[in-house]
mmCIF file of C-alpha atoms and ligand atoms in Angstrom:
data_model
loop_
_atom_site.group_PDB
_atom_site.id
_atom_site.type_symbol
_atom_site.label_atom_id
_atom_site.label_comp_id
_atom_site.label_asym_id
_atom_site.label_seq_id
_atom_site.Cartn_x
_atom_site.Cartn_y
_atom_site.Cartn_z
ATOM 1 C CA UNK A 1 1.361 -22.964 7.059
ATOM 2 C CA UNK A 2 4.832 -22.598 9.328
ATOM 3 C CA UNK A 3 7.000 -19.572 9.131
ATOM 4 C CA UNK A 4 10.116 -19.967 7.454
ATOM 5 C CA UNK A 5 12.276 -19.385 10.336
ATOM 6 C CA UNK A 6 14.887 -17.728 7.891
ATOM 7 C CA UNK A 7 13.865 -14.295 8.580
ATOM 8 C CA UNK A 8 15.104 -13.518 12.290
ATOM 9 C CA UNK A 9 17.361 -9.874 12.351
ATOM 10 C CA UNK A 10 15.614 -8.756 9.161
ATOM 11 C CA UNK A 11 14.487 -9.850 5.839
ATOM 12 C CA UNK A 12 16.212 -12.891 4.223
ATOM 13 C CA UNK A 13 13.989 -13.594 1.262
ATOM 14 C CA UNK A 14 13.301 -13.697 -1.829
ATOM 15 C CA UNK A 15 14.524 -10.487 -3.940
ATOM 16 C CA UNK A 16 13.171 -9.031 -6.834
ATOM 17 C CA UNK A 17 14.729 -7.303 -9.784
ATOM 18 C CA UNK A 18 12.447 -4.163 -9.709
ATOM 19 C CA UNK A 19 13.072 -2.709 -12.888
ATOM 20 C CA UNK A 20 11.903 -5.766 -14.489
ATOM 21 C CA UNK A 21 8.827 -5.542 -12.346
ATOM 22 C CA UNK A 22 8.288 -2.241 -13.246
ATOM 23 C CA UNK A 23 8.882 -2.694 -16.683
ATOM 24 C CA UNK A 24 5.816 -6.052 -16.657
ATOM 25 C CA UNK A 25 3.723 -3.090 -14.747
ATOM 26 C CA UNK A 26 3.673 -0.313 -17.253
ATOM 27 C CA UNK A 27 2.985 -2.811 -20.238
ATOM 28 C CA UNK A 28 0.106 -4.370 -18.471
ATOM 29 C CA UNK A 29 -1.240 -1.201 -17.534
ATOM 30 C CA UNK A 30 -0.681 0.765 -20.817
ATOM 31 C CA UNK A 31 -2.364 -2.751 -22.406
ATOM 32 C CA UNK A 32 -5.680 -2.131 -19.973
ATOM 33 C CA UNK A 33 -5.760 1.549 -20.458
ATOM 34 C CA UNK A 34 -3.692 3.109 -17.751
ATOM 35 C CA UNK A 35 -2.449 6.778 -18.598
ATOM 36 C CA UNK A 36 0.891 6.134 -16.866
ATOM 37 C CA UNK A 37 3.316 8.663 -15.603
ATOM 38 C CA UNK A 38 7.023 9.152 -14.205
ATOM 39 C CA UNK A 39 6.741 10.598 -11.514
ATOM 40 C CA UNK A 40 10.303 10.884 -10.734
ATOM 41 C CA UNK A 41 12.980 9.716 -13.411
ATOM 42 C CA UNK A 42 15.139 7.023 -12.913
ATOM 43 C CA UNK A 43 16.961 6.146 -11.309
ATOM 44 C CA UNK A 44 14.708 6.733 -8.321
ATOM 45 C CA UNK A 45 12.135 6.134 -10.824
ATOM 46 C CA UNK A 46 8.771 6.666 -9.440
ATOM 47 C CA UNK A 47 5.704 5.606 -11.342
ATOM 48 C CA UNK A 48 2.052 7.024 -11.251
ATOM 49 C CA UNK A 49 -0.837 5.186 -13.161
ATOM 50 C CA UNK A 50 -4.165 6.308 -13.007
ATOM 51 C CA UNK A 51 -7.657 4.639 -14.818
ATOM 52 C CA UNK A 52 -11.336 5.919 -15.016
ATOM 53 C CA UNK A 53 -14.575 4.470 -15.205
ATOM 54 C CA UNK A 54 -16.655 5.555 -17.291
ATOM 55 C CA UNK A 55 -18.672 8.541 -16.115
ATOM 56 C CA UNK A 56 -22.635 6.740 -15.425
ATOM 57 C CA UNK A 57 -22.727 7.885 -11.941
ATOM 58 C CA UNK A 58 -22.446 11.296 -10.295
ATOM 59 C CA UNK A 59 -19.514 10.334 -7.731
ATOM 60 C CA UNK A 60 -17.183 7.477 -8.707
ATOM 61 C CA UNK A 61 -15.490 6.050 -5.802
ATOM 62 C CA UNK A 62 -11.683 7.368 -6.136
ATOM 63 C CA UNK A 63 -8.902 4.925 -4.737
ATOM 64 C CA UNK A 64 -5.491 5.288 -3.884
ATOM 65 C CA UNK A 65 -3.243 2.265 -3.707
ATOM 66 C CA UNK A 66 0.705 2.398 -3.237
ATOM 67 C CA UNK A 67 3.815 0.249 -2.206
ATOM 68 C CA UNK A 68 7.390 -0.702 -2.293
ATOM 69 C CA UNK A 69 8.194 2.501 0.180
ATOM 70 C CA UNK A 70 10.397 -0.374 1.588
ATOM 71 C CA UNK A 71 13.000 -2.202 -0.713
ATOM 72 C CA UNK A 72 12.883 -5.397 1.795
ATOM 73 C CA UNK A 73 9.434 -6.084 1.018
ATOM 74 C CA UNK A 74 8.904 -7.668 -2.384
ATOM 75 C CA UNK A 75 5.665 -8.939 -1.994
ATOM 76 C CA UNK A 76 3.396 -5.334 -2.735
ATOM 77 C CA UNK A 77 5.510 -4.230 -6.223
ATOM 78 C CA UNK A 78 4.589 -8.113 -7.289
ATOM 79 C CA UNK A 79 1.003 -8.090 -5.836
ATOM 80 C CA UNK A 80 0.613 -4.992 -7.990
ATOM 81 C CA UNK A 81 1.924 -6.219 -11.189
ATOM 82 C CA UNK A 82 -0.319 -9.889 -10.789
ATOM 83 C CA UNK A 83 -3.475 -7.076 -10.259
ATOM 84 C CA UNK A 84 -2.631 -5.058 -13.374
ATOM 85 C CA UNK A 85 -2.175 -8.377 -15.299
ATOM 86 C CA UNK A 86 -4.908 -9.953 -14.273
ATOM 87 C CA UNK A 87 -7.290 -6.617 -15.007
ATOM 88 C CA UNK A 88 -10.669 -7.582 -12.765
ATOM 89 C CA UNK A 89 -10.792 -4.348 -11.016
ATOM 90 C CA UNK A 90 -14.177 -4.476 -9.543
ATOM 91 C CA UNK A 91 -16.728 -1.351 -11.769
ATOM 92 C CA UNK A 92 -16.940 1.674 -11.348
ATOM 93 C CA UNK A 93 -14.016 2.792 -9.540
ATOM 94 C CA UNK A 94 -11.422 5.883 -10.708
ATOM 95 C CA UNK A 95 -7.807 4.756 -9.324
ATOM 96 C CA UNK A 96 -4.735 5.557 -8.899
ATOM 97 C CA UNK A 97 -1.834 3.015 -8.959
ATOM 98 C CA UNK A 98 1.488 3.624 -6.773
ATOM 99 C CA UNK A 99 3.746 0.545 -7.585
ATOM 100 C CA UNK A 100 6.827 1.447 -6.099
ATOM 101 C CA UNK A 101 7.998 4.211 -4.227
ATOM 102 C CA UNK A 102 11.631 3.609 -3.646
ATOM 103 C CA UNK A 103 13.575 1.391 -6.405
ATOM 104 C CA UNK A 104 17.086 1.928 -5.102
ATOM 105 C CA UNK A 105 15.947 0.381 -2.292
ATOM 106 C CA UNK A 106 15.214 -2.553 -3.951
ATOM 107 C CA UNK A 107 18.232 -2.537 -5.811
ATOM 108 C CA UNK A 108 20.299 -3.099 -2.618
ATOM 109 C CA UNK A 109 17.269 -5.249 -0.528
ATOM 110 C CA UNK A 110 17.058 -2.260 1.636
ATOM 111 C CA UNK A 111 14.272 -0.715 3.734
ATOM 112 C CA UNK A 112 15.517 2.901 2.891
ATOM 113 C CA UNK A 113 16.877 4.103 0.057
ATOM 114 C CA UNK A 114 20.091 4.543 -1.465
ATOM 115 C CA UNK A 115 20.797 7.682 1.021
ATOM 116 C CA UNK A 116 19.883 5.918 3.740
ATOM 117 C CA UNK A 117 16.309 7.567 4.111
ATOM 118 C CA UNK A 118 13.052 5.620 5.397
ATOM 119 C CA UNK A 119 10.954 6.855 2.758
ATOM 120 C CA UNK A 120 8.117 5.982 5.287
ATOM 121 C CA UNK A 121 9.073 8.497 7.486
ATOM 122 C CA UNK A 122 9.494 11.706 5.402
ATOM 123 C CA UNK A 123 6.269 12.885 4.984
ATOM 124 C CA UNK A 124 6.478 15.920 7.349
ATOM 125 C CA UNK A 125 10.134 16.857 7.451
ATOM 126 C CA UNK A 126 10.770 15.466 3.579
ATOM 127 C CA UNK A 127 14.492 15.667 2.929
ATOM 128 C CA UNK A 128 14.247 13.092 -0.263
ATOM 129 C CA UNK A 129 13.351 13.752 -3.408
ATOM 130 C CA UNK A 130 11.448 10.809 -3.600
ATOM 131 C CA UNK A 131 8.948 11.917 -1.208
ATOM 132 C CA UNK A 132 9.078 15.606 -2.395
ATOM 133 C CA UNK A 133 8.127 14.421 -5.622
ATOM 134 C CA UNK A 134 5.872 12.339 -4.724
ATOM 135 C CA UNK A 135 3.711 14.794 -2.614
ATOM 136 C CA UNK A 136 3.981 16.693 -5.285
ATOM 137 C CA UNK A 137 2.046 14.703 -7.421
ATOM 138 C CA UNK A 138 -0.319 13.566 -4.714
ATOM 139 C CA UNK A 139 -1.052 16.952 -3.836
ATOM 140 C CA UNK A 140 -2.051 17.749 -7.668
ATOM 141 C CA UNK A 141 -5.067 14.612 -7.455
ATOM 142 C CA UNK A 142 -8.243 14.751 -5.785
ATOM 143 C CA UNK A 143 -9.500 13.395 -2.414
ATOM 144 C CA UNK A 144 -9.543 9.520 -2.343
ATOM 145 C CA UNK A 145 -12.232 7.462 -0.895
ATOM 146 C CA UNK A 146 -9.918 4.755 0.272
ATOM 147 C CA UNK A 147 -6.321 4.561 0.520
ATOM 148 C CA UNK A 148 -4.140 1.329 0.681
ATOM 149 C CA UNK A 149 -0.506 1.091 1.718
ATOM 150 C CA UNK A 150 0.505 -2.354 1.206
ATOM 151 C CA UNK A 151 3.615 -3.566 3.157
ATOM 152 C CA UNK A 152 5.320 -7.020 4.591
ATOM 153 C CA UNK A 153 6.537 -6.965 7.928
ATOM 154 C CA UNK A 154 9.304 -9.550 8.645
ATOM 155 C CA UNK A 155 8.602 -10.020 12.158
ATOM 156 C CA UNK A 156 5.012 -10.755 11.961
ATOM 157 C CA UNK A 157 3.425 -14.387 12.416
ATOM 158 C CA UNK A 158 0.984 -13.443 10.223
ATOM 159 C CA UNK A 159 -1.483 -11.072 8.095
ATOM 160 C CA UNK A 160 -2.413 -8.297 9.702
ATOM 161 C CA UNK A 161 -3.953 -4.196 9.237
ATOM 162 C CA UNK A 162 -3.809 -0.753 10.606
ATOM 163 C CA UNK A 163 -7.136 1.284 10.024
ATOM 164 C CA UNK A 164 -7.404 4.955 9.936
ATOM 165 C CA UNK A 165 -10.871 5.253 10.128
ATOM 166 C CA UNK A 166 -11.527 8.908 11.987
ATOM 167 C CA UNK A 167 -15.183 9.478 10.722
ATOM 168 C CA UNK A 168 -15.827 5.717 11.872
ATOM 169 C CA UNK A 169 -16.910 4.769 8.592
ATOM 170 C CA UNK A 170 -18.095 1.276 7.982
ATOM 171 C CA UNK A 171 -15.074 -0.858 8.359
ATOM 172 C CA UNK A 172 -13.468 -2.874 5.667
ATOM 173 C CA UNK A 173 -10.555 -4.351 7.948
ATOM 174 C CA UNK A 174 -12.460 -7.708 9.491
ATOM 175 C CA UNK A 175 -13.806 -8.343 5.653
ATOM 176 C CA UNK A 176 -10.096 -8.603 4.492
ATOM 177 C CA UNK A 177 -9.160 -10.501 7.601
ATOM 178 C CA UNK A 178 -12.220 -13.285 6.536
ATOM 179 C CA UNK A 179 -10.398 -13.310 3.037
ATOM 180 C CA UNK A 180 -6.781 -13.079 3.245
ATOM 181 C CA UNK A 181 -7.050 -15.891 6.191
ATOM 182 C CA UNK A 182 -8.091 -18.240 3.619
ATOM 183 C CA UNK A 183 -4.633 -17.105 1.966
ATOM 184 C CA UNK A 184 -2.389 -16.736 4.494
ATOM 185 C CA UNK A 185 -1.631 -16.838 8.319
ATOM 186 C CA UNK A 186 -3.105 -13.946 10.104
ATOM 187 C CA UNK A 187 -1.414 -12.969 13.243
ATOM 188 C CA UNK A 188 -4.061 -12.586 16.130
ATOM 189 C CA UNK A 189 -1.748 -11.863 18.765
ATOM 190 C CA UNK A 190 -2.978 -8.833 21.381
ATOM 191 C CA UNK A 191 -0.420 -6.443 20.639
ATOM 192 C CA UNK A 192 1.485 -6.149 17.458
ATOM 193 C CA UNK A 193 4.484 -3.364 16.726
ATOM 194 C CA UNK A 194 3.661 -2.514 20.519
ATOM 195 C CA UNK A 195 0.063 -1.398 19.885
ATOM 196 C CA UNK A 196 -3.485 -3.018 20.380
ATOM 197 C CA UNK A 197 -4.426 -5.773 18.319
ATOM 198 C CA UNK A 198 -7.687 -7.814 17.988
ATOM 199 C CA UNK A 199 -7.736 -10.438 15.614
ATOM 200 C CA UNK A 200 -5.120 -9.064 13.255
ATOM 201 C CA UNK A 201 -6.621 -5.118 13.418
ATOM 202 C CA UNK A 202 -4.934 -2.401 14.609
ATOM 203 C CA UNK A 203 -6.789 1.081 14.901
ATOM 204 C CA UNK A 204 -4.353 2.832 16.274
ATOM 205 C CA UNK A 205 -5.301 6.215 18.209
ATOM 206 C CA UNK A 206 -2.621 8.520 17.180
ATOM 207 C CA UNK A 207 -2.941 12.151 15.964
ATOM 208 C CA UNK A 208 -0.115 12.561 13.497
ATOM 209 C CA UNK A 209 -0.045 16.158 15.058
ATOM 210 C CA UNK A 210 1.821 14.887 17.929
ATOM 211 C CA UNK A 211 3.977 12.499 15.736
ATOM 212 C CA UNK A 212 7.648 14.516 14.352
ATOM 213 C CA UNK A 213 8.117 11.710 11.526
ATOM 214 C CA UNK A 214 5.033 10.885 9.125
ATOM 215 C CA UNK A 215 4.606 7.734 7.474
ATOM 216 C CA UNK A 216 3.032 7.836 4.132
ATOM 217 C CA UNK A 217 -0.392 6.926 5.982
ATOM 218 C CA UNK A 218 -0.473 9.886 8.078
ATOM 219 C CA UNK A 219 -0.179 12.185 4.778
ATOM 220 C CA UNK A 220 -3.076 10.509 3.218
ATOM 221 C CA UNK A 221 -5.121 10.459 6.467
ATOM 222 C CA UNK A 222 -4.663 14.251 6.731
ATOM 223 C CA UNK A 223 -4.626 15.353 3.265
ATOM 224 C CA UNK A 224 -6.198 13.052 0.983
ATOM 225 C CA UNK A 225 -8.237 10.568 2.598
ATOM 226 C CA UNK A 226 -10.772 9.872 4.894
ATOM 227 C CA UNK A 227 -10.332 5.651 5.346
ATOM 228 C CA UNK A 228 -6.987 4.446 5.177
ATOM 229 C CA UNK A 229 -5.536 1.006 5.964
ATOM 230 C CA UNK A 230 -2.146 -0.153 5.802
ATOM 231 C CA UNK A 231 -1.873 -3.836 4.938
ATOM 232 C CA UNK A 232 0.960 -6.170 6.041
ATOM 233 C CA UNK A 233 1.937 -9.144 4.720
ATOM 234 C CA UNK A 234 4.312 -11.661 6.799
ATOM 235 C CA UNK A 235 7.272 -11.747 5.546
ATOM 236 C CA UNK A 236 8.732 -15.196 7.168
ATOM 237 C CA UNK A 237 5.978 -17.027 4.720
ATOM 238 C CA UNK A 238 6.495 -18.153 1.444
ATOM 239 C CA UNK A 239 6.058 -15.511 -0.966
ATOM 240 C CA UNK A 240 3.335 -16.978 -2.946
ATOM 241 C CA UNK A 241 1.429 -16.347 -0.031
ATOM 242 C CA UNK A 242 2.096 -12.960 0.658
ATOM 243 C CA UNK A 243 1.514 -11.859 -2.477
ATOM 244 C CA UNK A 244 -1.772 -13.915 -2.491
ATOM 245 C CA UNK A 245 -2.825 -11.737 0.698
ATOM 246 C CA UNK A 246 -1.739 -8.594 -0.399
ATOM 247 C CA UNK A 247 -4.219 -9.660 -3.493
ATOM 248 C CA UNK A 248 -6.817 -10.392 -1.257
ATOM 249 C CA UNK A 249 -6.771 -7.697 0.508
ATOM 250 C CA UNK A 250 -6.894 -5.087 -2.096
ATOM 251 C CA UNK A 251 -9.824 -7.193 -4.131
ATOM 252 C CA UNK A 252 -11.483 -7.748 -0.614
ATOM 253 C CA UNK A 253 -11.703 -3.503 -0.099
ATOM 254 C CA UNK A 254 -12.530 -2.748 -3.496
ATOM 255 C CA UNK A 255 -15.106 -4.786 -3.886
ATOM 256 C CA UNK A 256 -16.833 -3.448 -0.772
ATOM 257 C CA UNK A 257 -16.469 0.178 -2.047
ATOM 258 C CA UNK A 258 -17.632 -0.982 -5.271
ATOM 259 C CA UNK A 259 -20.590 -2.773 -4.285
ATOM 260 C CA UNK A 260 -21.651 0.064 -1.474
ATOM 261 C CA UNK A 261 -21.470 2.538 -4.504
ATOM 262 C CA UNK A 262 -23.564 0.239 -6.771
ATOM 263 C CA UNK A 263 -26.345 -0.171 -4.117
ATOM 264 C CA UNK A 264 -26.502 3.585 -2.641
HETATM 265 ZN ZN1 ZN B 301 7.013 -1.549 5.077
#
């Protein structure tokens, strides 16, 4: 698979028309059994959905997935909707479903928002009320388990993933490398956004402490979450295949939480 080679001072893809996205989202989850919520109204309308399993076991893995922070990046709001739709969420897991966190964004193909904010940097100082109201409501759930930002990255020449992994638990990352490569392109050059890379992992060594702007990642990795990983798609690929990694990724980590629930 080539890049495009359309994609060189930003993104020049596809688009989507979000609300209709959005719209395919809440009927496919209210259909499976989501209890959905707005989180925000429109027209920054932020969606929460959230599902249970049944209660068999004394701890039911909890996960966290969210995207569309950026409206240049089609791929995760679609990659969303095909996992609702398709409904084969591995057992046994509670979750809670982020499928876009900035729709004006994606009403202009825009990595901020309509005031010019990147969403993905406001979760320290938080001047929009996007992110306000979305902390909100993330500070009002439990703990997660796992945590997945999914994201495309225009630049890229292929898949890759940040882990934030502090208690060095066992890693899911080279797993959803194995899968998505059957997908997609994963880029295994050495350094990637100017940090470390091996074979399409980052694990970057930052403490947010020392960082003044917070993406949504370092939230979760300090309030919510002990294992997070953002995943990247590459967006100067078809989108098919982004949204088949993005996909692949998500099924890839939750079956490996599911399955190391099921045999512990
Ligand atoms: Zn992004």
């Amino acid at each position: 698979m080539q890049r495009l080679g359309k994609n060189l001072r930003g993104y020049a893809g596809e688009t989507i028309d979000i609300d209709a996205v959005l719209r395919d989202c809440v009927a496919a989850a209210r259909f499976h059994g989501w209890a959905t919520e707005e989180i925000h109204p429109a027209p920054e309308l932020i969606l929460g959905f959230t599902r249970h399993a049944s209660r068999l076991r004394h701890h039911t893995p909890r996960i966290y997935i969210s995207t569309g922070i950026h409206g240049d990046e089609p791929a995760g709001p679609l990659a969303l909707r095909q996992l609702l739709r398709e409904n084969a969420w591995p057992a046994g897991l509670d979750l809670w479903l982020c499928p876009c966190l900035n729709p004006t964004g994606f009403a202009v193909n825009r990595r901020e928002n309509r005031e010019g904010h990147d969403l993905n940097r406001q979760y320290l100082a938080t001047e929009a009320e996007e992110t306000v109201a979305h902390i909100a409501w993330l500070s009002r759930q439990p703990s997660f388990d796992l945590c997945l930002c999914l994201h495309e990255d225009w630049e890229s020449d292929g898949f890759y993933v940040y882990e934030q992994n502090p208690d060095h638990q066992p890693s899911l990352a080279e797993a959803m490398i194995a899968r998505v490569g059957e997908v997609c392109p994963i880029d295994r050059s050495e350094v990637i956004e100017g940090r470390p890379a091996r074979n399409g992992i980052i694990r970057p060594n930052i403490d947010p402490r020392t960082r003044p702007q917070w993406p949504e990642a370092f939230f979760l990795i300090m309030h919510k979450t002990r294992l997070s990983y953002t995943v990247e798609a590459p967006s100067d690929f078809p989108l098919a295949a982004r949204v088949a990694a993005l996909t692949a990724a998500v099924n890839t980590a939750l079956e490996s939480i599911s399955r190391r629930h099921c045999a512990s």
